[in-house]
Short mmCIF file of C-alpha atoms and ligand atoms in Angstrom, two decimals:
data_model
loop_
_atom_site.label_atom_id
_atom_site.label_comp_id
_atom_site.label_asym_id
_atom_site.label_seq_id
_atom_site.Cartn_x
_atom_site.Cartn_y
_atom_site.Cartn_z
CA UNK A 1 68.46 98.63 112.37
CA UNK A 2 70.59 98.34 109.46
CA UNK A 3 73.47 96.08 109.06
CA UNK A 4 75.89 98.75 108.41
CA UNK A 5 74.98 100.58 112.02
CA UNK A 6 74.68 97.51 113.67
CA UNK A 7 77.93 96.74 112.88
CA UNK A 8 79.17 100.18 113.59
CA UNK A 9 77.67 100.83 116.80
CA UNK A 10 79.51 97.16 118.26
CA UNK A 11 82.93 98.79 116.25
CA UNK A 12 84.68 98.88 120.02
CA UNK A 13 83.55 95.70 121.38
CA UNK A 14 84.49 94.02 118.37
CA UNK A 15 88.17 95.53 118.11
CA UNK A 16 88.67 94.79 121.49
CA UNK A 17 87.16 90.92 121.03
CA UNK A 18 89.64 90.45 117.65
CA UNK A 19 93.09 91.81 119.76
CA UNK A 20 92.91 90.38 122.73
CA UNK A 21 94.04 93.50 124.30
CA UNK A 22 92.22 95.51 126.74
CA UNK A 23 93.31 99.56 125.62
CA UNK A 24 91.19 101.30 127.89
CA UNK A 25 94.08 100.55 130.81
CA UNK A 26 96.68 102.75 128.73
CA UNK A 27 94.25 105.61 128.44
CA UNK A 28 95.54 108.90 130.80
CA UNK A 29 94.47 112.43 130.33
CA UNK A 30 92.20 113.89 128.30
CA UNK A 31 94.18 112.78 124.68
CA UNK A 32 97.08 110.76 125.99
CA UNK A 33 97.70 107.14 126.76
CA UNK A 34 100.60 105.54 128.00
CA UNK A 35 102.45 104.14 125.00
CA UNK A 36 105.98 102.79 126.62
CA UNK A 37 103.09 100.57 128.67
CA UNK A 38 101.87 99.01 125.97
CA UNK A 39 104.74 98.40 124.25
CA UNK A 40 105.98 96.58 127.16
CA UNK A 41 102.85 94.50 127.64
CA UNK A 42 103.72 92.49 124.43
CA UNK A 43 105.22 90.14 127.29
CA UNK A 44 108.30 89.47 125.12
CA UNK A 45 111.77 91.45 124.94
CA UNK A 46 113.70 91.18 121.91
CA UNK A 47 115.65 88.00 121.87
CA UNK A 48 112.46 86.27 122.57
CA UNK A 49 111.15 88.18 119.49
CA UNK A 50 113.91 87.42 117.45
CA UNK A 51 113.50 83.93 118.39
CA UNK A 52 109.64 83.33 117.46
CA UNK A 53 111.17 85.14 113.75
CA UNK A 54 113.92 82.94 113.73
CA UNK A 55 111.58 79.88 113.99
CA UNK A 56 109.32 81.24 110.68
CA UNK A 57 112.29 81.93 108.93
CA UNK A 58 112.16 85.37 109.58
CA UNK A 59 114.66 87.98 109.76
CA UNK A 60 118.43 88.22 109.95
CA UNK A 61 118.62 89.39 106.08
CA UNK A 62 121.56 90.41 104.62
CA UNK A 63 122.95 93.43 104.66
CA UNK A 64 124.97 94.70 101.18
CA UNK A 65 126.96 97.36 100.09
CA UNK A 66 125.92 99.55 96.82
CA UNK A 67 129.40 99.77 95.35
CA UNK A 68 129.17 101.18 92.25
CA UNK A 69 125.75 103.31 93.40
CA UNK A 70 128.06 104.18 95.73
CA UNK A 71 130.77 105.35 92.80
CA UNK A 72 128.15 106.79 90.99
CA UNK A 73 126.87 109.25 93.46
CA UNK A 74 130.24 110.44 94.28
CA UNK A 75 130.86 111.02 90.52
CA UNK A 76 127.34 112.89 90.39
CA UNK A 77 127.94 114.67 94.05
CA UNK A 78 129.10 118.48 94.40
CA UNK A 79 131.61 117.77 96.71
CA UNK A 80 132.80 114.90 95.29
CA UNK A 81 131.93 112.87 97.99
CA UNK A 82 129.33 110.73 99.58
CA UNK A 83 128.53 107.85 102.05
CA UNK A 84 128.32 104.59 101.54
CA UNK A 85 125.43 103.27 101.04
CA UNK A 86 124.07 99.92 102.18
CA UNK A 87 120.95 98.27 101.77
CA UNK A 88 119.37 95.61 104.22
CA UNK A 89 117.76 92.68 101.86
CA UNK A 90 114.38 92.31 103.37
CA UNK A 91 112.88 90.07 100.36
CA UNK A 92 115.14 87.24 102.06
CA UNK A 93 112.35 87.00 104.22
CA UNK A 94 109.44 84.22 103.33
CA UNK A 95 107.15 86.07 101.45
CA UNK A 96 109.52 88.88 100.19
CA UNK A 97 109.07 91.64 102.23
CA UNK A 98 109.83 93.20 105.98
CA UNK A 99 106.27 92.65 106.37
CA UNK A 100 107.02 89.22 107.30
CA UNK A 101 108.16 90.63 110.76
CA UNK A 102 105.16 92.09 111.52
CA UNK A 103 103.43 89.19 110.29
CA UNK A 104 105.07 86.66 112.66
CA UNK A 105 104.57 88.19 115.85
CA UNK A 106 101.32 88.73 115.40
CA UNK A 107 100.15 84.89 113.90
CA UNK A 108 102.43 83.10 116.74
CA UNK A 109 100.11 86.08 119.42
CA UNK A 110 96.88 84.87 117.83
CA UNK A 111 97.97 81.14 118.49
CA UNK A 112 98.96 81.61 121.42
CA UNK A 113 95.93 83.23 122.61
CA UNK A 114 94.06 80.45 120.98
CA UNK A 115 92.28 82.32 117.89
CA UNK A 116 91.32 79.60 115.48
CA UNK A 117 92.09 82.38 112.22
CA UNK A 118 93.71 85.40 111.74
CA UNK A 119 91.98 88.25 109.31
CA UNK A 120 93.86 91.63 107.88
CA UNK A 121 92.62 94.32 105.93
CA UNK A 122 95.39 95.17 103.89
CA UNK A 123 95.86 95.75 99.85
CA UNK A 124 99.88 95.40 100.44
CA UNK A 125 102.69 93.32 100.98
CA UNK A 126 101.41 92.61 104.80
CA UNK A 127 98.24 90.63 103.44
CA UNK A 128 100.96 88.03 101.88
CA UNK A 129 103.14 88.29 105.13
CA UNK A 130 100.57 87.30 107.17
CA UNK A 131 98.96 84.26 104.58
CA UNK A 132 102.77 82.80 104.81
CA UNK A 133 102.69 83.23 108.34
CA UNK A 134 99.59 81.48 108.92
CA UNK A 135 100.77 78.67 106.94
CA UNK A 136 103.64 77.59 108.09
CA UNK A 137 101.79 78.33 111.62
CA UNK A 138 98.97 76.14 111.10
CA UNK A 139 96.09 79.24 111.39
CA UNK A 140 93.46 79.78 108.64
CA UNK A 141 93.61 83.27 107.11
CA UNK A 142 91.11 85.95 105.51
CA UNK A 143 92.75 88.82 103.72
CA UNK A 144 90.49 91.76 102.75
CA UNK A 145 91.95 93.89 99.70
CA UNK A 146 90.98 97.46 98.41
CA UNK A 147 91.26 96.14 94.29
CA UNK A 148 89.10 97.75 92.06
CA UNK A 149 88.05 101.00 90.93
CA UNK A 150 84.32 101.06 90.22
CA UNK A 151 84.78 99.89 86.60
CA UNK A 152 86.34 96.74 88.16
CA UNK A 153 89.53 97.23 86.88
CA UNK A 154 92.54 96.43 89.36
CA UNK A 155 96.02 98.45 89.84
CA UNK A 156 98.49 95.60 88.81
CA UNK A 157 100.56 95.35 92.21
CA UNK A 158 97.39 95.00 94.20
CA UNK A 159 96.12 91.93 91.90
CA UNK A 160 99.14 90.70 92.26
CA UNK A 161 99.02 90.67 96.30
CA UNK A 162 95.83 88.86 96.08
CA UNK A 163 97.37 85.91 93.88
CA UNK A 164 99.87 85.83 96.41
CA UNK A 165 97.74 85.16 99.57
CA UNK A 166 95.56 82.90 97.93
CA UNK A 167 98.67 80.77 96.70
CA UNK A 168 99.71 80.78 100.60
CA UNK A 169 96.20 79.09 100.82
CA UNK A 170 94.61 82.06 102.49
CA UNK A 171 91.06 83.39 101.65
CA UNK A 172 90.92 86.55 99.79
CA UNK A 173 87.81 89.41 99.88
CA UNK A 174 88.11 91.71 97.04
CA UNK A 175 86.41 95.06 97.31
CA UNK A 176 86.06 98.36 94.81
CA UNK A 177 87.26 101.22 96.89
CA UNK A 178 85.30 102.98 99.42
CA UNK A 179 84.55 103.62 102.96
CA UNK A 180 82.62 100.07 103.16
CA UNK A 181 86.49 98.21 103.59
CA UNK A 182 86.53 98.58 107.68
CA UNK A 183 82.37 98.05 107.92
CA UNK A 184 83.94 94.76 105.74
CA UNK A 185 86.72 93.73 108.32
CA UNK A 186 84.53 94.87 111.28
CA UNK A 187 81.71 91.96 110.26
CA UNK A 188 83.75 89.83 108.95
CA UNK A 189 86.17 90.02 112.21
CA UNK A 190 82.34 90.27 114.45
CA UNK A 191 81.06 86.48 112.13
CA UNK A 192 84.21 84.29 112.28
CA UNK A 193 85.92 85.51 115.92
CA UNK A 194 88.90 85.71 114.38
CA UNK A 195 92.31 87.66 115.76
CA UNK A 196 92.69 91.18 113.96
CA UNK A 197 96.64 90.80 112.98
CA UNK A 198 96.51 94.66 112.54
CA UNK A 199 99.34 96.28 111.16
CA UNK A 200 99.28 99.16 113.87
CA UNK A 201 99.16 96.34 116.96
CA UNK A 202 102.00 96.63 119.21
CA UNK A 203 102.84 93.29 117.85
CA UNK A 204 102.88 94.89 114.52
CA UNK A 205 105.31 97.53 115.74
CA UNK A 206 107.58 95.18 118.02
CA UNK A 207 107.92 92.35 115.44
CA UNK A 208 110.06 95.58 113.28
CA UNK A 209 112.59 96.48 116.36
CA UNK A 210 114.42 93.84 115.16
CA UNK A 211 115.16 94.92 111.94
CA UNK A 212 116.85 98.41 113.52
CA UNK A 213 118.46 96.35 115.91
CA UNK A 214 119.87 94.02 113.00
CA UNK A 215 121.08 97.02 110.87
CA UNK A 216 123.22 98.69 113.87
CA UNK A 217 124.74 94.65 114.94
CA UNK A 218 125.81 94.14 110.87
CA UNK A 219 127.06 97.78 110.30
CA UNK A 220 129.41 97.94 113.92
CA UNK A 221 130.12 93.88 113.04
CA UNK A 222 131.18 94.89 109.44
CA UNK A 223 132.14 98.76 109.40
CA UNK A 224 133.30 98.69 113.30
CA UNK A 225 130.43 101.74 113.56
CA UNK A 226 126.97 103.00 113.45
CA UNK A 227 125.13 104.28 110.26
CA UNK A 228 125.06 107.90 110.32
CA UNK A 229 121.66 107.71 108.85
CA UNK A 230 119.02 104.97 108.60
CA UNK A 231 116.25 106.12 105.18
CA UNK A 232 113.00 104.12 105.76
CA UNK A 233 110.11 103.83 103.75
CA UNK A 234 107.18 105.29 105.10
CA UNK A 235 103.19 105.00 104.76
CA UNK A 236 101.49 104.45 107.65
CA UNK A 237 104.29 104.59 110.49
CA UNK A 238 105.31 101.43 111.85
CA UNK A 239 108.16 101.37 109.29
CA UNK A 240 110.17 104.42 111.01
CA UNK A 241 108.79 103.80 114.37
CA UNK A 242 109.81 99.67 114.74
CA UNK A 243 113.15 100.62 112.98
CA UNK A 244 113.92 103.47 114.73
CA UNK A 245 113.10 101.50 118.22
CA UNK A 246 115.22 98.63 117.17
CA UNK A 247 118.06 101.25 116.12
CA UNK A 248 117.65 102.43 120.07
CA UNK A 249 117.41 99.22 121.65
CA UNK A 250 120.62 98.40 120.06
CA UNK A 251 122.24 102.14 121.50
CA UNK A 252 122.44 103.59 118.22
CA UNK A 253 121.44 107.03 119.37
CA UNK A 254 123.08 109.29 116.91
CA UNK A 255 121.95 107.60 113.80
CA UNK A 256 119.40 109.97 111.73
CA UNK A 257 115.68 108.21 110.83
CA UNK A 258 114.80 109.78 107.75
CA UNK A 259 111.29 108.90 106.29
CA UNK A 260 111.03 108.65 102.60
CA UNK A 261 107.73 108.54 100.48
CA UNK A 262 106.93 108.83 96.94
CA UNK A 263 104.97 112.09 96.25
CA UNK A 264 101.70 111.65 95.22
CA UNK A 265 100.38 114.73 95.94
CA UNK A 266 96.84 115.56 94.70
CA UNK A 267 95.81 112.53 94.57
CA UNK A 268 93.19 111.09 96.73
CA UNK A 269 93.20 108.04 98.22
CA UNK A 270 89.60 107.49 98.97
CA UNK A 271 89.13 108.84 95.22
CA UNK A 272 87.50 106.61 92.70
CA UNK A 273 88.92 108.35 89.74
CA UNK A 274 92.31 109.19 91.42
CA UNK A 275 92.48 104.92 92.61
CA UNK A 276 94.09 103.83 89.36
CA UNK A 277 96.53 107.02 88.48
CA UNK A 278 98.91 106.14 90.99
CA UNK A 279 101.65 103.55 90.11
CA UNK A 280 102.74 102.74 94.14
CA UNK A 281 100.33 101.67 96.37
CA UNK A 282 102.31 101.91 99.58
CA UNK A 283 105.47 104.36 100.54
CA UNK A 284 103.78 107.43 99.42
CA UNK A 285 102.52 110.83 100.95
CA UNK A 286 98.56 109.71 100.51
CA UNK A 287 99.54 108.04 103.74
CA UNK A 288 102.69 109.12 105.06
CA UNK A 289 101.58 112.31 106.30
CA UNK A 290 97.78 111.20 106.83
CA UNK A 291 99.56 108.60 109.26
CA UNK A 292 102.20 111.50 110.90
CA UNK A 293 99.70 113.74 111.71
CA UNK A 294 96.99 111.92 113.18
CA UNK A 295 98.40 108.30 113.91
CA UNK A 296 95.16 106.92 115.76
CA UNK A 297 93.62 106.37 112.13
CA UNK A 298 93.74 102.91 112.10
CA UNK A 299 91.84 99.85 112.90
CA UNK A 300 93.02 99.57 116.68
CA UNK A 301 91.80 101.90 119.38
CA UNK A 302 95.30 102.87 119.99
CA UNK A 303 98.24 102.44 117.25
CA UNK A 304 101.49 101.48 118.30
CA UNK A 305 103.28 103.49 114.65
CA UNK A 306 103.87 106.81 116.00
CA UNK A 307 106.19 108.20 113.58
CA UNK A 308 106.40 111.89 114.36
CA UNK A 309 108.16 110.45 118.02
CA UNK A 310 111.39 108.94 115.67
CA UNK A 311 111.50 110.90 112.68
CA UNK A 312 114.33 113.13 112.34
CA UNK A 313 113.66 113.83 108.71
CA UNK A 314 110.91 113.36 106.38
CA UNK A 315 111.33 113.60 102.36
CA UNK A 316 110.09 112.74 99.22
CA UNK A 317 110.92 111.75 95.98
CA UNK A 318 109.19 111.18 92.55
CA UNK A 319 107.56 108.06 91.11
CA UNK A 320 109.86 108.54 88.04
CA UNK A 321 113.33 108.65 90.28
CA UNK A 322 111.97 105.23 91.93
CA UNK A 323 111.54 104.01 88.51
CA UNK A 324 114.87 104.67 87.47
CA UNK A 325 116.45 104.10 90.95
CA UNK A 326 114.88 100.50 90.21
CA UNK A 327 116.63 99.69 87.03
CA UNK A 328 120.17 100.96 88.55
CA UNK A 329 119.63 99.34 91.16
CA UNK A 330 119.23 96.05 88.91
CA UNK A 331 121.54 97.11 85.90
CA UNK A 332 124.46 98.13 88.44
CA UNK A 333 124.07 95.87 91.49
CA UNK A 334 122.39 92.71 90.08
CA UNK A 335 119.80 93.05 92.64
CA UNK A 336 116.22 93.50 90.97
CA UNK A 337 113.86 94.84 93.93
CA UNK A 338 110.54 96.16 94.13
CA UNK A 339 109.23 99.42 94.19
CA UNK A 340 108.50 100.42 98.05
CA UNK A 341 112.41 99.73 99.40
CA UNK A 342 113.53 101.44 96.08
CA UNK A 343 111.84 104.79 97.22
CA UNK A 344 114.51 104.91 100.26
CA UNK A 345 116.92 103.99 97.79
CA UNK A 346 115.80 106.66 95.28
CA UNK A 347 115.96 109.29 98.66
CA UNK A 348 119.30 107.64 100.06
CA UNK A 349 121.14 108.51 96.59
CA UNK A 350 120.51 111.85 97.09
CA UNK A 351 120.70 112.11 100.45
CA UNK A 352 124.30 110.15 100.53
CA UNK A 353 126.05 113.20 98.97
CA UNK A 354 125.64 115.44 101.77
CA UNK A 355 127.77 112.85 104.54
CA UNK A 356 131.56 111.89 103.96
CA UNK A 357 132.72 109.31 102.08
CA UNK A 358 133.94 106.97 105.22
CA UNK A 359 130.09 107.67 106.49
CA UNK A 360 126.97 104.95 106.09
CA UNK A 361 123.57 105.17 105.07
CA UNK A 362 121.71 102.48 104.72
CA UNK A 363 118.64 102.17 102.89
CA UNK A 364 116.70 100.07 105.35
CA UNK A 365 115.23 97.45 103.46
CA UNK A 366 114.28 96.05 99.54
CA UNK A 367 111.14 93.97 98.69
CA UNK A 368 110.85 91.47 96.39
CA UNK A 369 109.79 92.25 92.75
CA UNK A 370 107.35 90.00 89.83
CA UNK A 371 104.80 90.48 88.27
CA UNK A 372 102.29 93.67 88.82
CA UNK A 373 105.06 94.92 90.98
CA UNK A 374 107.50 95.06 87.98
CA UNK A 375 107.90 98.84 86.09
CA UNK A 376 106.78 97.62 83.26
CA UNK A 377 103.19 97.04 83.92
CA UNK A 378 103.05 99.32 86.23
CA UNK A 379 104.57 102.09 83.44
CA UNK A 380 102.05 100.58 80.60
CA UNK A 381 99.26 100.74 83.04
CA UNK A 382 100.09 104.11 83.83
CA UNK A 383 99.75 104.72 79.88
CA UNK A 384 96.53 102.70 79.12
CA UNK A 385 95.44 105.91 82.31
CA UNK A 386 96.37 108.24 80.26
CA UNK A 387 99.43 109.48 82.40
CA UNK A 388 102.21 110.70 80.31
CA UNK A 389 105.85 108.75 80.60
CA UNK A 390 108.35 110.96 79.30
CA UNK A 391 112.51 111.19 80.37
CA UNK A 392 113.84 114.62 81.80
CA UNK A 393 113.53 116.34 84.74
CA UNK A 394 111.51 114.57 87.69
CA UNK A 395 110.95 117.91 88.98
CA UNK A 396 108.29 118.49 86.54
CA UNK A 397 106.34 115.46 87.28
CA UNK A 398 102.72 116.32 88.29
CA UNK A 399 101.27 113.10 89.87
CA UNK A 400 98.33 111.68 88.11
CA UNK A 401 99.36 113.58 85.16
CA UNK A 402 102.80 112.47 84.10
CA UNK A 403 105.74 109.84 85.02
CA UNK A 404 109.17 111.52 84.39
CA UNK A 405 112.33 109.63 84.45
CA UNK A 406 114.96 111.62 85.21
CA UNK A 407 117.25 111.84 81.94
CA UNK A 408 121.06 111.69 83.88
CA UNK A 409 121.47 110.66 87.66
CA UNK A 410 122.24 114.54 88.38
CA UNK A 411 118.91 115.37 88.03
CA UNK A 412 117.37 113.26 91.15
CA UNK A 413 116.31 114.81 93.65
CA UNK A 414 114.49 115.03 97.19
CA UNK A 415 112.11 117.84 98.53
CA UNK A 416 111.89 118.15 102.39
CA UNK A 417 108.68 118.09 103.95
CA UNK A 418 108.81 121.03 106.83
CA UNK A 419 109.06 118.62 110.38
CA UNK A 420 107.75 121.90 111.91
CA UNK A 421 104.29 121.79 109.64
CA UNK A 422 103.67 118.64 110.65
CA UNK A 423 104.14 118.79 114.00
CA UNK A 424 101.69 121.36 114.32
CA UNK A 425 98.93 119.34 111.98
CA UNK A 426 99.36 116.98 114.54
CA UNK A 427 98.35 119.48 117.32
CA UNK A 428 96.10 121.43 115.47
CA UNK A 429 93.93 117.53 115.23
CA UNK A 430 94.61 117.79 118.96
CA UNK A 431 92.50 120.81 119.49
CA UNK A 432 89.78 119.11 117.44
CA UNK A 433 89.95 115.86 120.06
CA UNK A 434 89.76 118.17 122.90
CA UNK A 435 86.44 119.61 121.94
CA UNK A 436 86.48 122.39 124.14
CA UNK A 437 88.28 119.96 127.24
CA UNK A 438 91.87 121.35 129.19
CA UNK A 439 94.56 119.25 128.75
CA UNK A 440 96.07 117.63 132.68
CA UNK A 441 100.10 117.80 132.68
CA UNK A 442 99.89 113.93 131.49
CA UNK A 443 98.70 115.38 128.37
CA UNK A 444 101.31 118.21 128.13
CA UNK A 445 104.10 115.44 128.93
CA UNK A 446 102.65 112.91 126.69
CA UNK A 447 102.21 115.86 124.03
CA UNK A 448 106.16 116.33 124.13
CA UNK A 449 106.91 112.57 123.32
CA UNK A 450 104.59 112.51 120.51
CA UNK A 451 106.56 115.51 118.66
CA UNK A 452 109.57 115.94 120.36
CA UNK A 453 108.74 119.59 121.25
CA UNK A 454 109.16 121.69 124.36
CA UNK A 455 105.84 122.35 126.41
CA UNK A 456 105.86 126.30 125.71
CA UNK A 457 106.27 125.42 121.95
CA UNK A 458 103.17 123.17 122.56
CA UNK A 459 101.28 125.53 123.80
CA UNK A 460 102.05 128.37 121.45
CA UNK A 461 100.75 126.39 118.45
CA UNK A 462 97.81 124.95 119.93
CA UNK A 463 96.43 128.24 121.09
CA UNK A 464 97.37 129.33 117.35
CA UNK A 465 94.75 126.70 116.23
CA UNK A 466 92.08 127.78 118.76
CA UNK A 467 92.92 126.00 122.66
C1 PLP B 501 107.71 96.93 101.28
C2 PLP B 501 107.10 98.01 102.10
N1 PLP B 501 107.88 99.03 102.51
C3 PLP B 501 107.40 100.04 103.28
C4 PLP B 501 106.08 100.08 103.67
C5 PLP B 501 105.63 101.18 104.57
O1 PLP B 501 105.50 100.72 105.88
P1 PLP B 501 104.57 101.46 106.95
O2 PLP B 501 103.18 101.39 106.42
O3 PLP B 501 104.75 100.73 108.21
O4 PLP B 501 105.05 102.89 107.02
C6 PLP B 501 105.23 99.04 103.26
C7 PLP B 501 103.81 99.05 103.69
O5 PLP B 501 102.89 98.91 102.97
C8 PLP B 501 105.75 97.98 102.46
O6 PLP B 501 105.00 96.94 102.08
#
């Protein structure tokens, strides 16, 4: 038998072995399973999370208010007004990102639970999260990293992520990208025994709530009210969905969650050729709507990120408005971030102008920047692809083709993605899960948290698609 189906064939008795959770008791119905179950069954409620963060140094960032982006939009807005905007300073936390969060929850569960290592496949800022993590926690680490294109040459922010978990002592497998990365995690998960600190765990998920929860304590503590709207970064989902949990836990009920994402449409992300034309590597459509529509694509049986349950609104922007939102940012605030918070940024400018000036929106969180994260490698890598970098208007931007910067702050934008369209994506992958099968009322019910639509609706559109 070869390795490769070896492997493959034990895929479920591995995952299960590497997260210490049994799934198969939240399976119901035909395609549901009950999530609010195994969100509980973390065993901790939110103090006690905020507590095991607190210990790691994690969490209670700062949260600041845009003043003269602020000024700028309303001098730029139609109306003349717009809301506040306030952004949560997530590279306070140890290894510069929200990730850090995620990261904690998960090492201090693998400790607990008496794993002598934790491993994560991840090219982003979570490989680094969890290398600090393990750490300061005393738990060796293997990170494995999607780098290279088949020529062996490396997109600058993902080079830089490896330096950064192996300077947090952590071990670090590089691979050209391909569909061998999970056959990759899978042995290497199956050899050392090691706890899988997945991103989509529901430790992943809970060790986020507290963010949401911190955002609607700081804005009632400082504004005396709730943000009107909450932009979050989004990729694969447990961005929006930890947030926007942590926004409820905390009552914040009216507050909008709006998803933003750099377009990158057209380009693949399994692609070879398309693996170096992209300037972002996380926050963009190649997995924001990948994850939204079919959120079980991920390397637990069950993913707690289910973003099409918290979205209210999901939009994107251009990799040349993230650019430029990144040097405002720096030039007007003093605050030089990285590029995955400054795509909410780049969103919330825009979206600011349609609230009232004595509204908030906060942008929900920054990075930290250096390095291959910086725009200017990432701009004269772009060039040395043979992407064009011109200034004028971002709306002409063709991604893989050209960068566009937009040439006055009037000329940012954001395009809507239809909530509607993907909604019924999601169902139409339904149909294909169902394989001929009926769906039981837990189903139907479980159907109607996952999109927030009404059963008839449900049913309407997955009879369109063939049920
Ligand atoms: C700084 C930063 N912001 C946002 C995201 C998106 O988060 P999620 O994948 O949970 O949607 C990532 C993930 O890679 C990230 O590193």
């Amino acid at each position: 038998m070869s390795r490769y189906k070896n492997v493959m064939d034990k895929r479920q008795e591995i995952l299960l072995k590497s997260a210490g959770v049994d799934y198969s008791k939240y399976e119901e119905g035909i395609v549901s399973f009950n999530y609010e179950k195994m969100m509980k069954d973390i065993g901790y409620g939110l103090n006690e999370v905020r507590e095991i963060q607190k210990k790691a140094g994690v969490g209670n960032t700062p949260l600041i208010e845009l003043k003269n982006i602020t000024e700028l939009a309303r001098k730029i807005s139609k109306t003349g007004k717009a809301a506040r905007i306030l952004v949560k300073d997530e590279s306070c936390n140890p290894s510069g990102s929200f990730k850090d969060r995620r990261a904690a929850l998960s090492v201090y569960d693998a400790k607990i639970k008496g794993y002598k290592g934790v491993a994560s496949a991840t090219s982003g800022n979570y490989g680094a999260a969890v290398a600090s993590q393990a750490a300061m926690q005393g738990v060796k680490c293997i990170i494995v990293q999607e780098c290279f294109d088949s020529k062996e040459i490396g997109q600058p922010e993902i080079l830089e992520k490896g330096r950064k978990c192996e300077c947090y002592g952590a071990e670090v497998i590089k691979l050209t990208v391909g569909p061998e990365l999970f056959f990759t995690f899978l042995e290497l998960l199956e050899e050392t025994g090691y706890y899988n600190a997945s991103l989509y765990s529901m430790y992943g998920i809970a060790g986020i709530e507290t963010l949401g929860y911190e955002i609607a304590e700081q804005c009632r503590e400082y504004y005396g009210k709730d943000p009107r709207a909450v932009v979050v970064t989004h990729a694969g989902g447990g961005n929006v969905t930890g947030t926007a949990r942590g926004l409820i836990k905390a009552g914040s009920f009216e507050t909008d969650v709006i998803g933003a994402s750099v377009d990158l449409t057209g380009l693949h992300m399994a692609s070879d050729k398309d693996f170096n034309k992209k300037s972002f590597t996380t926050g963009h459509t190649g997995f924001g709507v990948p994850f939204i529509i079919n959120p079980d694509r991920s390397d637990v049986p069950r993913s707690a990120a289910r973003p099409l349950r918290y979205l209210d609104r999901y939009v994107t922007v251009s990799q040349g408005e993230v650019f430029y939102m990144t040097e405002l940012l720096a030039q007007l605030e003093g605050l030089e971030r990285g590029p995955a918070g400054n795509t909410s940024l780049a969103a919330a400018f825009v979206l600011s102008q349609e609230y009232e000036d004595e509204d908030i929106i906060v942008v929900q969180e920054t990075e930290y920047t250096g390095a291959g994260k910086h725009l200017m490698p990432q701009l004269t890598f772009a060039k040395n692809n043979n992407i064009k970098i011109q200034i004028g208007n971002p709306e002409e931007e063709i991604p893989g083709e050209s960068i566009i910067l937009p040439s006055h702050p009037s000329k940012c934008r954001i395009k809507e993605i239809n909530m509607l369209d993907l909604k019924a994506s999601y169902l139409k992958n339904i149909v294909l899960k169902l394989r001929g099968r009926k769906l039981m009322s837990e189903d139907l019910k479980y159907l109607c948290d996952e999109t927030k639509l009404v059963e008839d609706e449900i049913i309407r559109i997955l009879i369109e698609y063939g049920y």
